Amino acid sequence: MTLVQSMHFDQINALKKERNALILAHNYQVPEVQDIADFIGDSLALSREAAKTDADIIVFCGVHFMAETASILCPEKTVLIPDLEAGCSLASTINSSELKKWKEEHPSAVVVSYVNTSAEVKALSDYCCTSSNAVKVVNSIPRETEILFLPDMFLGSYVGQVTGRKNLYVWPGECHVHAGITAADINNIFQKYNTAEFMIHPECGCTSSTLYGLASGDITRKAHILSTEGMMQHARKSENNQFVVATETGIMYRMKKENPDKLFIPVKENAVCKYMKQITIEKVVDSLVHKQYEVKVPKQIADKARVPIERMLMIS
Ligand code: 13P
Ligand code: SF4
């Protein structure tokens, strides 16, 4: 740790005590932010931590929809995001008017929204899901019921294939970071590392072709489609010591730190989410000092949006 980092570290620890604050960080955050977090995890784990904390302030080091989820689950707490520019290209692919119109076209359908959505979209949804529980959530809905799945088309197509549901309609949204990871990128890496296991996030552009390749026998190595936290758990428990990783590269830091004897190879070095990287250690300090920037979901939206999130938390 550098001198400046350790000064920030001491300052943040003192402020945390003074304010009774909790720092949550997503797996894609920059290393210094991960190092000062009380808890690091995927969207589901972070929602769970937010729901159970007795801290007065939650500093959410992640993107805006994640802070909104925390505000929905803990309306009495102050939820701060260190930079309001930390958005999400996937969450922006659908808004509440577009969802209302889609629902009108399928009046009897149930809406399953990935957590990467705005609070307004969640308020119009029946269930939420994350990458680690999407299959479980969809399987909990009677098979004859139509489902509108949004907004990620790769996750949606993965869930459709795994559950075998023909009545699952998928919104054509994508995350620019994961959609950019293609089958060609993977084949290049596979040629170099022929004994490595393969971990892939279901938002990736190559997820559908990977599933097809696994089913047809074209991909013969061990492949695992996992959320970011699922990847962390798998890296820890697998006996293999080489892993090709298809997701945002921020996760590499924690993977290497927790598994120093294993080798992790990113499929794409430039798979970087600029929104996640908006959060810096200096902004975390400012956030605690000035109690900025509060993310507060209005009560009438929060009360509706809490229903699909709580349904998800009960199922998973
Ligand atoms: P996880 O829930 O797997 O952490 O994914 C969140 C996300 O934004 C992926 O891009
Ligand atoms: Fe959104 Fe993609 Fe960034 Fe995840 S990686 S926060 S889905 S833009």
Short mmCIF file of C-alpha atoms and ligand atoms in Angstrom, two decimals:
data_model
loop_
_atom_site.label_atom_id
_atom_site.label_comp_id
_atom_site.label_asym_id
_atom_site.label_seq_id
_atom_site.Cartn_x
_atom_site.Cartn_y
_atom_site.Cartn_z
CA MET A 1 0.00 0.00 0.00
CA THR A 2 1.37 3.46 -0.88
CA LEU A 3 1.60 6.26 1.72
CA VAL A 4 -1.28 8.13 0.07
CA GLN A 5 -3.40 4.97 0.06
CA SER A 6 -2.71 4.31 3.72
CA MET A 7 -3.65 7.93 4.57
CA HIS A 8 -6.94 7.45 2.72
CA PHE A 9 -7.40 4.14 4.46
CA ASP A 10 -6.97 5.72 7.95
CA GLN A 11 -9.21 8.65 7.05
CA ILE A 12 -11.92 6.37 5.69
CA ASN A 13 -11.80 4.11 8.75
CA ALA A 14 -12.18 7.10 11.09
CA LEU A 15 -15.06 8.52 9.04
CA LYS A 16 -16.77 5.14 8.87
CA LYS A 17 -16.79 4.91 12.67
CA GLU A 18 -17.92 8.50 13.15
CA ARG A 19 -20.79 8.15 10.66
CA ASN A 20 -21.66 4.49 11.38
CA ALA A 21 -21.17 3.81 7.67
CA LEU A 22 -20.77 0.61 5.67
CA ILE A 23 -18.84 0.47 2.39
CA LEU A 24 -20.10 -1.99 -0.22
CA ALA A 25 -18.08 -2.61 -3.40
CA HIS A 26 -18.87 -4.54 -6.55
CA ASN A 27 -16.33 -7.06 -7.87
CA TYR A 28 -15.49 -4.71 -10.78
CA GLN A 29 -14.33 -1.81 -8.59
CA VAL A 30 -10.73 -0.57 -8.78
CA PRO A 31 -8.31 -2.35 -6.38
CA GLU A 32 -7.97 0.55 -3.86
CA VAL A 33 -11.74 0.74 -3.49
CA GLN A 34 -12.04 -3.04 -3.05
CA ASP A 35 -9.33 -2.82 -0.38
CA ILE A 36 -11.25 -0.34 1.79
CA ALA A 37 -14.66 -2.02 1.37
CA ASP A 38 -16.38 -3.83 4.24
CA PHE A 39 -17.91 -6.20 1.77
CA ILE A 40 -17.21 -7.06 -1.89
CA GLY A 41 -19.64 -9.07 -4.00
CA ASP A 42 -21.96 -9.44 -6.97
CA SER A 43 -25.29 -7.62 -7.33
CA LEU A 44 -27.20 -10.25 -5.35
CA ALA A 45 -24.74 -10.43 -2.46
CA LEU A 46 -24.57 -6.62 -2.26
CA SER A 47 -28.39 -6.38 -2.13
CA ARG A 48 -28.41 -8.91 0.69
CA GLU A 49 -25.74 -7.01 2.65
CA ALA A 50 -27.64 -3.75 2.18
CA ALA A 51 -30.85 -5.40 3.40
CA LYS A 52 -29.31 -6.70 6.62
CA THR A 53 -26.93 -3.92 7.73
CA ASP A 54 -27.54 -1.85 10.85
CA ALA A 55 -25.26 0.95 9.59
CA ASP A 56 -26.88 4.39 9.18
CA ILE A 57 -25.08 5.15 5.93
CA ILE A 58 -24.30 2.83 3.02
CA VAL A 59 -21.59 4.03 0.64
CA PHE A 60 -22.27 2.09 -2.53
CA CYS A 61 -19.19 1.63 -4.68
CA GLY A 62 -20.84 0.27 -7.77
CA VAL A 63 -23.24 1.70 -10.33
CA HIS A 64 -26.41 3.73 -9.89
CA PHE A 65 -29.02 0.95 -10.18
CA MET A 66 -27.21 -0.96 -7.41
CA ALA A 67 -27.39 2.05 -5.08
CA GLU A 68 -31.07 2.44 -5.98
CA THR A 69 -31.66 -1.19 -5.04
CA ALA A 70 -30.04 -0.53 -1.66
CA SER A 71 -32.24 2.56 -1.18
CA ILE A 72 -35.36 0.55 -2.07
CA LEU A 73 -34.45 -2.17 0.43
CA CYS A 74 -33.40 0.23 3.20
CA PRO A 75 -35.61 3.33 2.84
CA GLU A 76 -34.69 4.55 6.32
CA LYS A 77 -30.94 4.57 5.59
CA THR A 78 -28.83 7.11 3.75
CA VAL A 79 -27.44 5.52 0.59
CA LEU A 80 -24.54 7.36 -1.04
CA ILE A 81 -22.86 6.82 -4.39
CA PRO A 82 -19.45 8.54 -4.67
CA ASP A 83 -20.07 9.59 -8.31
CA LEU A 84 -23.48 10.12 -9.93
CA GLU A 85 -21.97 9.47 -13.37
CA ALA A 86 -21.61 5.77 -12.50
CA GLY A 87 -24.47 4.57 -14.72
CA CYS A 88 -24.95 1.34 -16.67
CA SER A 89 -25.34 1.03 -20.44
CA LEU A 90 -27.46 -2.09 -20.02
CA ALA A 91 -29.90 -0.49 -17.55
CA SER A 92 -30.32 2.41 -19.99
CA THR A 93 -31.63 0.13 -22.77
CA ILE A 94 -35.18 0.17 -21.37
CA ASN A 95 -37.26 2.83 -19.62
CA SER A 96 -40.67 2.67 -17.96
CA SER A 97 -42.65 3.89 -21.04
CA GLU A 98 -41.04 1.21 -23.21
CA LEU A 99 -41.84 -1.45 -20.62
CA LYS A 100 -45.46 -0.24 -20.28
CA LYS A 101 -45.87 -0.55 -24.06
CA TRP A 102 -44.31 -4.04 -24.10
CA LYS A 103 -46.64 -5.16 -21.29
CA GLU A 104 -49.66 -3.90 -23.23
CA GLU A 105 -48.64 -6.18 -26.11
CA HIS A 106 -48.50 -9.19 -23.68
CA PRO A 107 -51.25 -8.45 -21.12
CA SER A 108 -51.04 -11.82 -19.34
CA ALA A 109 -47.25 -12.02 -19.16
CA VAL A 110 -45.15 -11.88 -16.01
CA VAL A 111 -42.20 -9.46 -16.09
CA VAL A 112 -38.78 -10.66 -14.93
CA SER A 113 -36.26 -7.83 -14.74
CA TYR A 114 -32.56 -8.24 -14.28
CA VAL A 115 -31.40 -6.01 -11.42
CA ASN A 116 -29.56 -3.89 -14.00
CA THR A 117 -32.65 -1.71 -14.43
CA SER A 118 -33.89 1.60 -13.05
CA ALA A 119 -36.19 1.73 -10.01
CA GLU A 120 -39.08 2.83 -12.31
CA VAL A 121 -38.66 -0.31 -14.42
CA LYS A 122 -38.47 -2.49 -11.30
CA ALA A 123 -41.69 -0.87 -10.08
CA LEU A 124 -43.45 -2.25 -13.19
CA SER A 125 -41.94 -5.74 -12.79
CA ASP A 126 -43.16 -8.91 -11.07
CA TYR A 127 -39.77 -10.43 -10.29
CA CYS A 128 -36.18 -9.27 -10.23
CA CYS A 129 -33.23 -11.54 -10.85
CA THR A 130 -29.46 -11.34 -11.00
CA SER A 131 -27.04 -13.39 -13.07
CA SER A 132 -26.68 -15.84 -10.19
CA ASN A 133 -30.38 -16.63 -9.76
CA ALA A 134 -32.07 -15.88 -13.12
CA VAL A 135 -32.69 -19.57 -13.93
CA LYS A 136 -34.08 -20.24 -10.44
CA VAL A 137 -36.42 -17.24 -10.63
CA VAL A 138 -37.75 -18.22 -14.08
CA ASN A 139 -38.19 -21.85 -12.98
CA SER A 140 -40.32 -20.67 -10.05
CA ILE A 141 -42.94 -19.28 -12.49
CA PRO A 142 -45.57 -21.75 -13.82
CA ARG A 143 -44.42 -23.10 -17.21
CA GLU A 144 -47.59 -22.05 -19.05
CA THR A 145 -47.17 -18.38 -18.03
CA GLU A 146 -45.66 -16.04 -20.62
CA ILE A 147 -42.56 -14.21 -19.42
CA LEU A 148 -41.13 -10.88 -20.55
CA PHE A 149 -37.44 -11.02 -19.68
CA LEU A 150 -35.41 -7.82 -19.70
CA PRO A 151 -33.13 -6.12 -20.49
CA ASP A 152 -30.15 -8.38 -21.34
CA MET A 153 -30.62 -10.47 -24.48
CA PHE A 154 -27.64 -12.75 -23.84
CA LEU A 155 -28.69 -13.56 -20.29
CA GLY A 156 -32.28 -13.93 -21.56
CA SER A 157 -31.28 -16.31 -24.33
CA TYR A 158 -29.16 -18.30 -21.86
CA VAL A 159 -32.10 -18.57 -19.43
CA GLY A 160 -34.44 -19.54 -22.30
CA GLN A 161 -32.08 -22.34 -23.37
CA VAL A 162 -31.42 -23.68 -19.87
CA THR A 163 -35.09 -23.68 -18.84
CA GLY A 164 -36.34 -24.83 -22.25
CA ARG A 165 -39.12 -22.19 -22.15
CA LYS A 166 -40.56 -21.22 -25.51
CA ASN A 167 -42.85 -18.58 -23.98
CA LEU A 168 -40.01 -16.38 -22.69
CA TYR A 169 -39.67 -13.15 -24.68
CA VAL A 170 -36.40 -11.27 -24.42
CA TRP A 171 -35.77 -7.52 -24.63
CA PRO A 172 -32.96 -6.74 -27.11
CA GLY A 173 -30.67 -4.95 -24.62
CA GLU A 174 -27.00 -5.58 -24.07
CA CYS A 175 -24.09 -4.43 -21.93
CA HIS A 176 -21.46 -2.90 -24.21
CA VAL A 177 -18.62 -4.47 -22.19
CA HIS A 178 -19.89 -8.05 -22.21
CA ALA A 179 -21.47 -7.96 -25.67
CA GLY A 180 -17.98 -7.15 -26.96
CA ILE A 181 -16.60 -10.50 -25.77
CA THR A 182 -17.02 -12.76 -28.79
CA ALA A 183 -16.52 -16.42 -29.68
CA ALA A 184 -13.44 -15.38 -31.71
CA ASP A 185 -11.83 -13.83 -28.58
CA ILE A 186 -12.39 -17.06 -26.71
CA ASN A 187 -11.05 -19.32 -29.44
CA ASN A 188 -7.84 -17.26 -29.58
CA ILE A 189 -7.27 -17.64 -25.84
CA PHE A 190 -8.19 -21.34 -25.83
CA GLN A 191 -5.41 -22.00 -28.32
CA LYS A 192 -2.84 -20.61 -25.91
CA TYR A 193 -4.13 -22.14 -22.67
CA ASN A 194 -5.32 -25.60 -23.45
CA THR A 195 -5.75 -26.94 -19.93
CA ALA A 196 -7.44 -23.89 -18.40
CA GLU A 197 -11.04 -24.03 -17.19
CA PHE A 198 -13.40 -21.48 -18.66
CA MET A 199 -15.59 -19.12 -16.58
CA ILE A 200 -18.02 -16.93 -18.46
CA HIS A 201 -20.53 -14.29 -17.35
CA PRO A 202 -24.03 -14.85 -18.84
CA GLU A 203 -24.13 -11.26 -20.19
CA CYS A 204 -21.30 -12.02 -22.64
CA GLY A 205 -21.93 -11.90 -26.38
CA CYS A 206 -20.47 -15.40 -26.67
CA THR A 207 -22.72 -17.04 -24.06
CA SER A 208 -25.22 -18.43 -26.58
CA SER A 209 -22.51 -19.79 -28.86
CA THR A 210 -20.70 -21.24 -25.83
CA LEU A 211 -23.84 -23.09 -24.75
CA TYR A 212 -24.28 -24.36 -28.29
CA GLY A 213 -20.61 -25.40 -28.44
CA LEU A 214 -20.91 -27.28 -25.15
CA ALA A 215 -24.06 -29.09 -26.24
CA SER A 216 -22.64 -30.02 -29.65
CA GLY A 217 -19.26 -31.09 -28.26
CA ASP A 218 -17.35 -28.35 -30.17
CA ILE A 219 -16.20 -26.96 -26.81
CA THR A 220 -14.73 -29.82 -24.85
CA ARG A 221 -13.14 -28.12 -21.89
CA LYS A 222 -14.86 -27.47 -18.57
CA ALA A 223 -16.95 -24.31 -18.98
CA HIS A 224 -18.97 -22.61 -16.25
CA ILE A 225 -21.52 -19.84 -16.81
CA LEU A 226 -21.43 -17.84 -13.58
CA SER A 227 -22.19 -14.51 -11.92
CA THR A 228 -19.13 -12.59 -10.71
CA GLU A 229 -19.51 -14.05 -7.20
CA GLY A 230 -20.07 -17.52 -8.68
CA MET A 231 -16.72 -17.07 -10.43
CA MET A 232 -15.04 -16.14 -7.15
CA GLN A 233 -16.43 -19.23 -5.45
CA HIS A 234 -15.49 -21.49 -8.33
CA ALA A 235 -11.93 -20.14 -8.52
CA ARG A 236 -11.52 -20.90 -4.82
CA LYS A 237 -12.84 -24.44 -4.82
CA SER A 238 -11.68 -25.79 -8.20
CA GLU A 239 -8.62 -28.03 -8.22
CA ASN A 240 -7.53 -26.62 -11.57
CA ASN A 241 -4.94 -23.84 -11.38
CA GLN A 242 -5.61 -22.05 -14.69
CA PHE A 243 -8.76 -20.16 -15.60
CA VAL A 244 -9.81 -18.23 -18.68
CA VAL A 245 -12.19 -15.52 -17.47
CA ALA A 246 -14.83 -13.84 -19.66
CA THR A 247 -16.14 -10.77 -17.84
CA GLU A 248 -15.11 -7.23 -16.86
CA THR A 249 -11.44 -7.29 -15.87
CA GLY A 250 -11.89 -5.60 -12.46
CA ILE A 251 -12.62 -9.03 -10.99
CA MET A 252 -9.04 -10.16 -11.75
CA TYR A 253 -7.68 -8.22 -8.77
CA ARG A 254 -9.76 -10.08 -6.19
CA MET A 255 -9.31 -13.43 -7.95
CA LYS A 256 -5.53 -13.12 -7.90
CA LYS A 257 -5.45 -11.74 -4.36
CA GLU A 258 -7.54 -14.57 -2.94
CA ASN A 259 -5.88 -17.30 -5.03
CA PRO A 260 -2.20 -16.31 -5.32
CA ASP A 261 -1.12 -19.75 -6.59
CA LYS A 262 -3.56 -19.86 -9.50
CA LEU A 263 -3.39 -18.24 -12.94
CA PHE A 264 -6.30 -16.13 -14.23
CA ILE A 265 -6.35 -15.07 -17.86
CA PRO A 266 -8.84 -12.42 -19.01
CA VAL A 267 -10.39 -13.25 -22.40
CA LYS A 268 -10.25 -9.57 -23.28
CA GLU A 269 -7.88 -7.14 -21.54
CA ASN A 270 -9.96 -4.14 -22.60
CA ALA A 271 -13.28 -5.47 -21.26
CA VAL A 272 -13.48 -2.51 -18.86
CA CYS A 273 -16.67 -0.87 -17.57
CA LYS A 274 -16.00 2.87 -17.51
CA TYR A 275 -18.98 3.38 -15.22
CA MET A 276 -17.61 1.08 -12.53
CA LYS A 277 -14.26 2.89 -12.78
CA GLN A 278 -15.85 6.28 -12.04
CA ILE A 279 -15.52 5.46 -8.35
CA THR A 280 -12.11 6.31 -6.92
CA ILE A 281 -10.74 6.25 -3.39
CA GLU A 282 -10.70 10.08 -3.29
CA LYS A 283 -14.39 10.17 -4.21
CA VAL A 284 -15.14 7.66 -1.45
CA VAL A 285 -13.45 10.01 1.05
CA ASP A 286 -15.45 12.98 -0.30
CA SER A 287 -18.61 10.94 -0.17
CA LEU A 288 -18.13 10.22 3.54
CA VAL A 289 -16.98 13.76 4.41
CA HIS A 290 -19.80 15.59 2.59
CA LYS A 291 -22.43 12.82 2.70
CA GLN A 292 -22.65 12.93 -1.10
CA TYR A 293 -24.33 11.89 -3.40
CA GLU A 294 -27.52 10.61 -1.89
CA VAL A 295 -29.53 8.12 -3.95
CA LYS A 296 -33.12 8.21 -2.72
CA VAL A 297 -35.91 6.45 -4.58
CA PRO A 298 -39.27 8.23 -4.09
CA LYS A 299 -41.57 6.27 -1.74
CA GLN A 300 -44.34 5.51 -4.25
CA ILE A 301 -41.80 3.96 -6.67
CA ALA A 302 -39.74 2.28 -3.94
CA ASP A 303 -42.80 0.56 -2.43
CA LYS A 304 -43.66 -1.00 -5.80
CA ALA A 305 -40.05 -1.82 -6.76
CA ARG A 306 -39.44 -3.57 -3.41
CA VAL A 307 -41.97 -6.30 -4.25
CA PRO A 308 -40.03 -7.93 -7.16
CA ILE A 309 -36.72 -7.54 -5.31
CA GLU A 310 -38.07 -9.22 -2.17
CA ARG A 311 -39.61 -12.01 -4.26
CA MET A 312 -36.15 -12.60 -5.76
CA LEU A 313 -34.46 -12.60 -2.35
CA MET A 314 -36.96 -15.18 -1.10
CA ILE A 315 -36.42 -17.49 -4.09
CA SER A 316 -32.61 -17.43 -4.07
P1 13P B 1 -23.04 -9.66 -11.22
O1 13P B 1 -24.34 -9.67 -10.52
O2 13P B 1 -22.68 -11.02 -11.78
O3 13P B 1 -21.97 -9.12 -10.36
O4 13P B 1 -23.16 -8.75 -12.50
C1 13P B 1 -23.45 -7.38 -12.41
C2 13P B 1 -23.07 -6.65 -13.61
O5 13P B 1 -23.32 -5.47 -13.76
C3 13P B 1 -22.38 -7.39 -14.64
O6 13P B 1 -21.97 -6.52 -15.61
FE1 SF4 B 2 -23.63 -2.20 -16.65
FE2 SF4 B 2 -22.10 -3.63 -18.26
FE3 SF4 B 2 -20.97 -1.98 -16.53
FE4 SF4 B 2 -22.18 -4.23 -15.67
S1 SF4 B 2 -20.35 -4.07 -16.94
S2 SF4 B 2 -22.39 -2.18 -14.80
S3 SF4 B 2 -23.87 -4.37 -17.12
S4 SF4 B 2 -22.29 -1.39 -18.26
#
